Amino acid sequence: MNSEINSLKDLYQLLLPALKSKKREMKLSKYSYIKEIDIWNYIKDNIWQNSNNLTLSDMVSDILNTDNDLIGNYVARQITDSRISNEEE
């Protein structure tokens, strides 16, 4: 496999199968509203923020093993912040 990763978009596409798997797992919990992009944003902003030299397997592991409640709480905060911001405008 000679996939070249030139951007975050390329990396997202490469990790999409793991993100879809995590989304299915979360849907079985109580998080049916969570999307792949939500999982991606949480992990990118909170898990990988200060990481260097991550391998693809490290990233897949992070996606699959991150606590569902942490992602759910993150998304709930994002929704709340968005609503507050919209009300202030």
C-alpha positions as protocol buffer text, in pm:
chain_id: "A"
residue {
  index: 1
  type: MET
  ca { x: 0 y: 0 z: 0 }
}
residue {
  index: 2
  type: ASN
  ca { x: 158 y: 322 z: -115 }
}
residue {
  index: 3
  type: SER
  ca { x: -81 y: 580 z: 25 }
}
residue {
  index: 4
  type: GLU
  ca { x: 73 y: 918 z: 46 }
}
residue {
  index: 5
  type: ILE
  ca { x: -60 y: 1145 z: 317 }
}
residue {
  index: 6
  type: ASN
  ca { x: -27 y: 1509 z: 219 }
}
residue {
  index: 7
  type: SER
  ca { x: -297 y: 1668 z: 429 }
}
residue {
  index: 8
  type: LEU
  ca { x: -531 y: 1620 z: 723 }
}
residue {
  index: 9
  type: LYS
  ca { x: -803 y: 1543 z: 468 }
}
residue {
  index: 10
  type: ASP
  ca { x: -593 y: 1254 z: 332 }
}
residue {
  index: 11
  type: LEU
  ca { x: -531 y: 1126 z: 684 }
}
residue {
  index: 12
  type: TYR
  ca { x: -902 y: 1151 z: 767 }
}
residue {
  index: 13
  type: GLN
  ca { x: -989 y: 947 z: 457 }
}
residue {
  index: 14
  type: LEU
  ca { x: -729 y: 686 z: 548 }
}
residue {
  index: 15
  type: LEU
  ca { x: -866 y: 656 z: 902 }
}
residue {
  index: 16
  type: LEU
  ca { x: -1232 y: 664 z: 797 }
}
residue {
  index: 17
  type: PRO
  ca { x: -1286 y: 286 z: 838 }
}
residue {
  index: 18
  type: ALA
  ca { x: -1175 y: 308 z: 1203 }
}
residue {
  index: 19
  type: LEU
  ca { x: -1389 y: 619 z: 1255 }
}
residue {
  index: 20
  type: LYS
  ca { x: -1692 y: 440 z: 1108 }
}
residue {
  index: 21
  type: SER
  ca { x: -1631 y: 143 z: 1336 }
}
residue {
  index: 22
  type: LYS
  ca { x: -1614 y: 373 z: 1640 }
}
residue {
  index: 23
  type: LYS
  ca { x: -1932 y: 548 z: 1528 }
}
residue {
  index: 24
  type: ARG
  ca { x: -2114 y: 212 z: 1511 }
}
residue {
  index: 25
  type: GLU
  ca { x: -1989 y: 126 z: 1860 }
}
residue {
  index: 26
  type: MET
  ca { x: -2105 y: 461 z: 1995 }
}
residue {
  index: 27
  type: LYS
  ca { x: -2445 y: 422 z: 1831 }
}
residue {
  index: 28
  type: LEU
  ca { x: -2489 y: 95 z: 2023 }
}
residue {
  index: 29
  type: SER
  ca { x: -2416 y: 288 z: 2341 }
}
residue {
  index: 30
  type: LYS
  ca { x: -2629 y: 598 z: 2366 }
}
residue {
  index: 31
  type: TYR
  ca { x: -2460 y: 829 z: 2120 }
}
residue {
  index: 32
  type: SER
  ca { x: -2660 y: 790 z: 1800 }
}
residue {
  index: 33
  type: TYR
  ca { x: -2602 y: 1157 z: 1712 }
}
residue {
  index: 34
  type: ILE
  ca { x: -2221 y: 1128 z: 1696 }
}
residue {
  index: 35
  type: LYS
  ca { x: -2067 y: 1148 z: 1349 }
}
residue {
  index: 36
  type: GLU
  ca { x: -1727 y: 1036 z: 1224 }
}
residue {
  index: 37
  type: ILE
  ca { x: -1613 y: 1399 z: 1205 }
}
residue {
  index: 38
  type: ASP
  ca { x: -1701 y: 1447 z: 1574 }
}
residue {
  index: 39
  type: ILE
  ca { x: -1480 y: 1153 z: 1672 }
}
residue {
  index: 40
  type: TRP
  ca { x: -1203 y: 1283 z: 1445 }
}
residue {
  index: 41
  type: ASN
  ca { x: -1220 y: 1634 z: 1592 }
}
residue {
  index: 42
  type: TYR
  ca { x: -1214 y: 1510 z: 1951 }
}
residue {
  index: 43
  type: ILE
  ca { x: -915 y: 1285 z: 1899 }
}
residue {
  index: 44
  type: LYS
  ca { x: -729 y: 1535 z: 1681 }
}
residue {
  index: 45
  type: ASP
  ca { x: -780 y: 1818 z: 1931 }
}
residue {
  index: 46
  type: ASN
  ca { x: -743 y: 1625 z: 2258 }
}
residue {
  index: 47
  type: ILE
  ca { x: -542 y: 1309 z: 2204 }
}
residue {
  index: 48
  type: TRP
  ca { x: -304 y: 1394 z: 1920 }
}
residue {
  index: 49
  type: GLN
  ca { x: -260 y: 1765 z: 1990 }
}
residue {
  index: 50
  type: ASN
  ca { x: 95 y: 1733 z: 2125 }
}
residue {
  index: 51
  type: SER
  ca { x: 189 y: 1397 z: 1975 }
}
residue {
  index: 52
  type: ASN
  ca { x: 476 y: 1333 z: 1738 }
}
residue {
  index: 53
  type: ASN
  ca { x: 567 y: 1041 z: 1514 }
}
residue {
  index: 54
  type: LEU
  ca { x: 237 y: 858 z: 1551 }
}
residue {
  index: 55
  type: THR
  ca { x: 204 y: 547 z: 1341 }
}
residue {
  index: 56
  type: LEU
  ca { x: -115 y: 460 z: 1160 }
}
residue {
  index: 57
  type: SER
  ca { x: -168 y: 173 z: 1404 }
}
residue {
  index: 58
  type: ASP
  ca { x: -132 y: 416 z: 1699 }
}
residue {
  index: 59
  type: MET
  ca { x: -398 y: 638 z: 1548 }
}
residue {
  index: 60
  type: VAL
  ca { x: -637 y: 351 z: 1481 }
}
residue {
  index: 61
  type: SER
  ca { x: -583 y: 228 z: 1836 }
}
residue {
  index: 62
  type: ASP
  ca { x: -658 y: 575 z: 1974 }
}
residue {
  index: 63
  type: ILE
  ca { x: -979 y: 593 z: 1772 }
}
residue {
  index: 64
  type: LEU
  ca { x: -1103 y: 251 z: 1875 }
}
residue {
  index: 65
  type: ASN
  ca { x: -1000 y: 276 z: 2241 }
}
residue {
  index: 66
  type: THR
  ca { x: -1102 y: 630 z: 2335 }
}
residue {
  index: 67
  type: ASP
  ca { x: -1376 y: 630 z: 2596 }
}
residue {
  index: 68
  type: ASN
  ca { x: -1716 y: 691 z: 2438 }
}
residue {
  index: 69
  type: ASP
  ca { x: -1823 y: 920 z: 2722 }
}
residue {
  index: 70
  type: LEU
  ca { x: -1525 y: 1150 z: 2661 }
}
residue {
  index: 71
  type: ILE
  ca { x: -1623 y: 1191 z: 2298 }
}
residue {
  index: 72
  type: GLY
  ca { x: -1991 y: 1230 z: 2389 }
}
residue {
  index: 73
  type: ASN
  ca { x: -1915 y: 1501 z: 2645 }
}
residue {
  index: 74
  type: TYR
  ca { x: -1691 y: 1683 z: 2396 }
}
residue {
  index: 75
  type: VAL
  ca { x: -1965 y: 1687 z: 2131 }
}
residue {
  index: 76
  type: ALA
  ca { x: -2226 y: 1799 z: 2386 }
}
residue {
  index: 77
  type: ARG
  ca { x: -1997 y: 2090 z: 2485 }
}
residue {
  index: 78
  type: GLN
  ca { x: -1949 y: 2182 z: 2119 }
}
residue {
  index: 79
  type: ILE
  ca { x: -2326 y: 2184 z: 2063 }
}
residue {
  index: 80
  type: THR
  ca { x: -2383 y: 2394 z: 2375 }
}
residue {
  index: 81
  type: ASP
  ca { x: -2107 y: 2640 z: 2284 }
}
residue {
  index: 82
  type: SER
  ca { x: -2247 y: 2671 z: 1932 }
}
residue {
  index: 83
  type: ARG
  ca { x: -2595 y: 2745 z: 2063 }
}
residue {
  index: 84
  type: ILE
  ca { x: -2466 y: 3007 z: 2307 }
}
residue {
  index: 85
  type: SER
  ca { x: -2263 y: 3169 z: 2032 }
}
residue {
  index: 86
  type: ASN
  ca { x: -2565 y: 3179 z: 1799 }
}
residue {
  index: 87
  type: GLU
  ca { x: -2783 y: 3333 z: 2070 }
}
residue {
  index: 88
  type: GLU
  ca { x: -2528 y: 3608 z: 2131 }
}
residue {
  index: 89
  type: GLU
  ca { x: -2529 y: 3717 z: 1766 }
}
